[in-house]
Short mmCIF file of C-alpha atoms in Angstrom, two decimals:
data_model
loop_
_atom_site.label_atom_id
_atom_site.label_comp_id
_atom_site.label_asym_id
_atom_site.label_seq_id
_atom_site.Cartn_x
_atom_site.Cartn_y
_atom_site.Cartn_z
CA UNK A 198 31.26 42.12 -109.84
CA UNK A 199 29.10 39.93 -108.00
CA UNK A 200 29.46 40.77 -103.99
CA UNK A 201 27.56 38.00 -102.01
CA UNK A 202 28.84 34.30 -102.84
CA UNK A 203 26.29 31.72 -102.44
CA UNK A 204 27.34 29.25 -99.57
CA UNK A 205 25.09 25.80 -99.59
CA UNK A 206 26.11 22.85 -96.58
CA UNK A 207 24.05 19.98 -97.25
CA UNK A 208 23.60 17.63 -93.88
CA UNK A 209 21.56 14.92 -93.92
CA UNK A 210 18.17 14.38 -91.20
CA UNK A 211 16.25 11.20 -90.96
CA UNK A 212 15.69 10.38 -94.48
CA UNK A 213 15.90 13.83 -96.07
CA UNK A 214 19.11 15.46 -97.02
CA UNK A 215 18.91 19.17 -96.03
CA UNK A 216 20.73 22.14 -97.84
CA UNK A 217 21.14 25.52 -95.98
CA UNK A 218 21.37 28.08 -98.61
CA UNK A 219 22.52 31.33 -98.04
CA UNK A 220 23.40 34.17 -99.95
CA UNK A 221 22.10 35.54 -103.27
CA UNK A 222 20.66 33.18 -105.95
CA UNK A 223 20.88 35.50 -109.13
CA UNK A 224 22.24 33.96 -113.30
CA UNK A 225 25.74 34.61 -111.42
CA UNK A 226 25.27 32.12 -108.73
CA UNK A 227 22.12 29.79 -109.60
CA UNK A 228 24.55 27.04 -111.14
CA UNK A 229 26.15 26.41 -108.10
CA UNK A 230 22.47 25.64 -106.52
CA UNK A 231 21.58 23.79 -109.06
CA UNK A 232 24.50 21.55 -109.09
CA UNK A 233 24.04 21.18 -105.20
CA UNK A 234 20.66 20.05 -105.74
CA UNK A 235 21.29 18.26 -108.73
CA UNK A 236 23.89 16.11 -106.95
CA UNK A 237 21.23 15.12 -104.29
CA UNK A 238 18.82 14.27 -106.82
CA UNK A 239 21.00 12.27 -109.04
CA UNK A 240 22.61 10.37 -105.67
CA UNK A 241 19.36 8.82 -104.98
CA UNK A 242 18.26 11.08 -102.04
CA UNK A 243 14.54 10.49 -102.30
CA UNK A 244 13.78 13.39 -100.48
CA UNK A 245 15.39 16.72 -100.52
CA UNK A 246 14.70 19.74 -98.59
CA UNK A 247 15.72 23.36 -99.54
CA UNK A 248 16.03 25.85 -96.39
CA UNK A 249 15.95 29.19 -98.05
CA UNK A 250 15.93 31.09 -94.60
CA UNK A 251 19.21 32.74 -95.49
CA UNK A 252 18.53 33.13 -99.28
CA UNK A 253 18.09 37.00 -99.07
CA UNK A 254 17.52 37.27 -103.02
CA UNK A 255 16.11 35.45 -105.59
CA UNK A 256 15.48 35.96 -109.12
CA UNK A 257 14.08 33.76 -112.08
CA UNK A 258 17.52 32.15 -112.47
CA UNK A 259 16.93 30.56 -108.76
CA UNK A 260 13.15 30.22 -109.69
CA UNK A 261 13.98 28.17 -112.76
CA UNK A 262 16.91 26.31 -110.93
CA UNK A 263 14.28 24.86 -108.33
CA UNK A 264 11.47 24.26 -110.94
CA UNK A 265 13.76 21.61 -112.95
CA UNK A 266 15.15 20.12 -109.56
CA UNK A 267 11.19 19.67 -108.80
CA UNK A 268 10.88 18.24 -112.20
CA UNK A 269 14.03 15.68 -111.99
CA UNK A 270 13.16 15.06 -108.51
CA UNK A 271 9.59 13.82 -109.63
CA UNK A 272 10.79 11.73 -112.35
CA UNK A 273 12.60 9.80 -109.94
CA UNK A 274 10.22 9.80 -107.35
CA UNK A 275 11.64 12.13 -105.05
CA UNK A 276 10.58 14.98 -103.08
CA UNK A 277 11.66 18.56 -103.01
CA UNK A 278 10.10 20.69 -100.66
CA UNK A 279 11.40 24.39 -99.64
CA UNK A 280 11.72 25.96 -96.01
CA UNK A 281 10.83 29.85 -96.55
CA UNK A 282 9.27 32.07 -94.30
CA UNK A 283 9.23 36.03 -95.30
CA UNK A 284 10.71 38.33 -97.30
CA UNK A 285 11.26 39.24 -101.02
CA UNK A 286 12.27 35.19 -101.74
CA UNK A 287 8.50 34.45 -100.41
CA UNK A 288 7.27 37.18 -102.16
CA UNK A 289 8.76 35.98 -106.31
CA UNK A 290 7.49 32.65 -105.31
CA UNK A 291 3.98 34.05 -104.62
CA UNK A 292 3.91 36.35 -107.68
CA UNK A 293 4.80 33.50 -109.77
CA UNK A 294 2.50 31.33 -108.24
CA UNK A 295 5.24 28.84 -107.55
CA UNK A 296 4.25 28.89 -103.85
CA UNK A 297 1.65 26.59 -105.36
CA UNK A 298 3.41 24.53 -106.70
CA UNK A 299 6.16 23.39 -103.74
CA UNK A 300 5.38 22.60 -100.26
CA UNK A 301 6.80 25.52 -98.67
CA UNK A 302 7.20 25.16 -94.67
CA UNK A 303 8.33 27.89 -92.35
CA UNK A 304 11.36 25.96 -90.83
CA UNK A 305 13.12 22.96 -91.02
CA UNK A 306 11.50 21.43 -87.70
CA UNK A 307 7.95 21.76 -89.42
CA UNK A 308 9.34 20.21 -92.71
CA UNK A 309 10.66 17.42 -91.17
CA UNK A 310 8.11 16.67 -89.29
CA UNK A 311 5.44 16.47 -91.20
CA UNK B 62 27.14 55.45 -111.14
CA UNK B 63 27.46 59.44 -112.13
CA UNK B 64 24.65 61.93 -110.71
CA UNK B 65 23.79 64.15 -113.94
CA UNK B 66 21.50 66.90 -111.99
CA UNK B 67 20.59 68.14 -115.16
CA UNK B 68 19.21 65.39 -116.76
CA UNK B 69 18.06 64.36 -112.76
CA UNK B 70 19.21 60.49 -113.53
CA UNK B 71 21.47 58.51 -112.22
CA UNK B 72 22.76 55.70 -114.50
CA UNK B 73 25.08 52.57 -114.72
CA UNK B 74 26.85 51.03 -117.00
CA UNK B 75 27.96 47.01 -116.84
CA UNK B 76 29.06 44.00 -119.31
CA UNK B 77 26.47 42.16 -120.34
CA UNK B 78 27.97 39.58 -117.91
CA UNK B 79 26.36 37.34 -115.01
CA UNK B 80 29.04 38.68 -112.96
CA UNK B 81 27.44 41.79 -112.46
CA UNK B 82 24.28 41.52 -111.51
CA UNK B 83 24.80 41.75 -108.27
CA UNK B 84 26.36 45.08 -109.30
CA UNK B 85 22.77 45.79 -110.63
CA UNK B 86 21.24 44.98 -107.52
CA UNK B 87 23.35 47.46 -105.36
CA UNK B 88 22.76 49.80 -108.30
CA UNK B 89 19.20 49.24 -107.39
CA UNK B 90 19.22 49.76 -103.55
CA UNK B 91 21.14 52.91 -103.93
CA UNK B 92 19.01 54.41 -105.88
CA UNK B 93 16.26 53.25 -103.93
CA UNK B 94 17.42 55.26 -100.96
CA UNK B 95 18.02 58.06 -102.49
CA UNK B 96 14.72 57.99 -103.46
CA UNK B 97 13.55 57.25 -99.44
CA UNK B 98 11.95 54.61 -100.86
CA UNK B 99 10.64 51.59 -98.35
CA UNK B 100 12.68 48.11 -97.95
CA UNK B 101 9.56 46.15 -99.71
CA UNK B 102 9.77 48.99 -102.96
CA UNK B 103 13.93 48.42 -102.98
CA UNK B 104 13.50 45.38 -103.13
CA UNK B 105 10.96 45.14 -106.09
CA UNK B 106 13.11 47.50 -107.62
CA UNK B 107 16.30 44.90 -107.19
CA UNK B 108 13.85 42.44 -108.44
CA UNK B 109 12.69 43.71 -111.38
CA UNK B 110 16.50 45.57 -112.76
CA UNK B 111 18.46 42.13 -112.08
CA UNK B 112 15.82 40.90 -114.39
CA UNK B 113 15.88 43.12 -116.68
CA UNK B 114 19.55 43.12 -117.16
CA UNK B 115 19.30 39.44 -116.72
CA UNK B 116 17.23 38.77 -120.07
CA UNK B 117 19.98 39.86 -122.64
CA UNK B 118 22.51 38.35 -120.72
CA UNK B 119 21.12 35.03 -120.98
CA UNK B 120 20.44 35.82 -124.68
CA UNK B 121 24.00 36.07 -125.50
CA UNK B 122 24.26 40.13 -125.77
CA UNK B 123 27.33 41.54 -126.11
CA UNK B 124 28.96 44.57 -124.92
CA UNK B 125 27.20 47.06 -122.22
CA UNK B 126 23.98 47.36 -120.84
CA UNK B 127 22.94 50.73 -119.45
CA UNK B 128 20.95 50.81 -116.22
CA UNK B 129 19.14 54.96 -115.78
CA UNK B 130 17.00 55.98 -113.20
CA UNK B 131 15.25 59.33 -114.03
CA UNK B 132 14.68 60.97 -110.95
CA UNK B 133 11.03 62.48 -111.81
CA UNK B 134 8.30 63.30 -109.91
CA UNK B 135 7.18 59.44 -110.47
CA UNK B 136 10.85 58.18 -110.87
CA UNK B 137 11.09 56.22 -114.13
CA UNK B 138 13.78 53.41 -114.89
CA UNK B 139 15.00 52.50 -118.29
CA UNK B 140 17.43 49.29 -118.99
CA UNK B 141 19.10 49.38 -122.55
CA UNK B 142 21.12 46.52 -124.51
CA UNK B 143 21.52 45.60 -128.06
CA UNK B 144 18.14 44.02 -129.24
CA UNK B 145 17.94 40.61 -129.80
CA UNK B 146 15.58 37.87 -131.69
CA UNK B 147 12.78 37.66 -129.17
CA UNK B 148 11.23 34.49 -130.84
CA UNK B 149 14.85 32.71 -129.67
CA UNK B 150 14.05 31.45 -126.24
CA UNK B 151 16.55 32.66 -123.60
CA UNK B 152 17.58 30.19 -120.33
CA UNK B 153 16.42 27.60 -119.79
CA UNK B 154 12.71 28.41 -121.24
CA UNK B 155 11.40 26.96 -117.61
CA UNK B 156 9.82 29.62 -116.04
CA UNK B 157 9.16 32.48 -116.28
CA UNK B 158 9.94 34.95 -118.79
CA UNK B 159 11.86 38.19 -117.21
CA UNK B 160 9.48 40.61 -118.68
CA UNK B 161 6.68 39.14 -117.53
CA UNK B 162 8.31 39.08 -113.86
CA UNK B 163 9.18 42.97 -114.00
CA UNK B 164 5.87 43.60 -115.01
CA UNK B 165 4.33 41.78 -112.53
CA UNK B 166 6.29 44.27 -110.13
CA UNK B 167 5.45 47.59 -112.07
CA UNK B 168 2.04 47.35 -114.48
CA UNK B 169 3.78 50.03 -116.93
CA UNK B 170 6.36 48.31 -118.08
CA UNK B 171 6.94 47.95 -121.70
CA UNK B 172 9.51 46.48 -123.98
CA UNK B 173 10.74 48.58 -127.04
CA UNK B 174 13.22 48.25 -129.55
CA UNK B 175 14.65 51.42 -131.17
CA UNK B 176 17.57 51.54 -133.65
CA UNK B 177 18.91 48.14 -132.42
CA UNK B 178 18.79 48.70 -129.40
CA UNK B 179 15.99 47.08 -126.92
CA UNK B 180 14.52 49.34 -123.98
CA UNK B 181 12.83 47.74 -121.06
CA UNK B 182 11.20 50.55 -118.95
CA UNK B 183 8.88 51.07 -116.03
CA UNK B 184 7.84 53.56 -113.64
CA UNK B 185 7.33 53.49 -110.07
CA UNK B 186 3.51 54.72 -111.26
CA UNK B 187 1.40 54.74 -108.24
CA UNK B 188 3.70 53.23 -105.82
CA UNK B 189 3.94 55.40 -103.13
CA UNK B 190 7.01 57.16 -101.92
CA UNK B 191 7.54 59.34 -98.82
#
């Protein structure tokens, strides 16, 4: 069975609401990060910010999670950026060439204020 | 996970079941030590088998999927489930496909089905292990 539970606080900075993930995002646990985002989106945070610092796995199921959040967050006009630094989670964005696609920052501080 | 020194694999056996991925992943990192292979080659190798095994799952397979490392000279890794109809998108069809991602990881990685059943496999080719 699945051994890491994803844990996600949300807090809210200035105008962007932040979520701390960590944990493991695999098909097990992406639904809960999806509705976490999903829930920010949907509330009519304009600007959302996804701190992946503790995210010590990620597979497609995560990758396609934060592709549609991107995608819903667009529609509305909203913002999703992702805090990522290192480390196999840096590395499937790169291969997939998402790392094009989001703003990635190294930490929240830089995110925030840019 | 058994340790057949005759056949030199080691394998694993798990419902095709989001559950146990993770399951997959340890699966993964065990071998990968036993193999003395380097934290950035476990972790492609967590990588690529939660994908693999993720693929049927989200296709709606039923019933076991069988996870074997062949301990080789260039170790080898085969992931078998009951085959399903490819041209039926699995997920959410967003991005990407899991193949695609696995081969990404290891170039030799091919997709077979034999007898009903569907055989991801790749090798860890040229990567380099102690």
């Amino acid at each position: 069975m699945s051994t890491v539970d994803l844990q996600i606080d949300v807090r809210t900075d200035g105008e962007w609401r932040v979520l701390d993930v960590r944990g493991e995002v695999d098909l097990y646990t992406s639904p809960q990060l999806r509705e976490a985002i999903d829930r920010e989106v949907s509330g009519g945070t304009p600007k959302v910010l996804v701190d992946l610092t503790g995210v010590s796995f990620m597979d497609s199921s995560g990758l396609g999670v934060l592709v549609g959040s991107l995608k819903r967050s667009r529609e509305r006009g909203g913002e999703l950026a992702l805090v990522c630094t290192e480390g196999s989670v840096l590395k499937v964005l790169t291969i997939t060439g998402l790392d094009r696609v989001f703003p990635i920052h190294a930490s929240v501080t830089d995110a925030l204020g840019t | 996970m058994s340790d057949g020194r005759k056949e030199r694999a080691l394998s694993l056996a798990v419902p095709a079941d989001a559950a146990f991925v993770g399951t997959v992943r340890l699966f993964a990192s065990a071998v990968g030590r036993h193999i003395a292979a380097d934290d950035d080659l476990v972790d492609d190798l967590k990588l690529a088998l939660a994908e693999a095994v993720t693929e049927p799952i989200e296709a709606g397979v039923v019933g076991m999927i069988d996870v074997v490392a062949f301990l080789d000279a260039v170790p080898r890794f085969e992931v078998r489930s009951d085959a399903w109809d490819e041209d039926r998108p699995s997920g959410d069809g967003q991005f990407p496909r899991h193949g695609e991602l696995v081969r990404a990881l290891f170039a030799d990685t091919e997709i077979v089905t034999v007898d009903g059943a569907r055989l991801l496999r790749f090798s860890l080719g040229s990567r380099a292990l102690p």
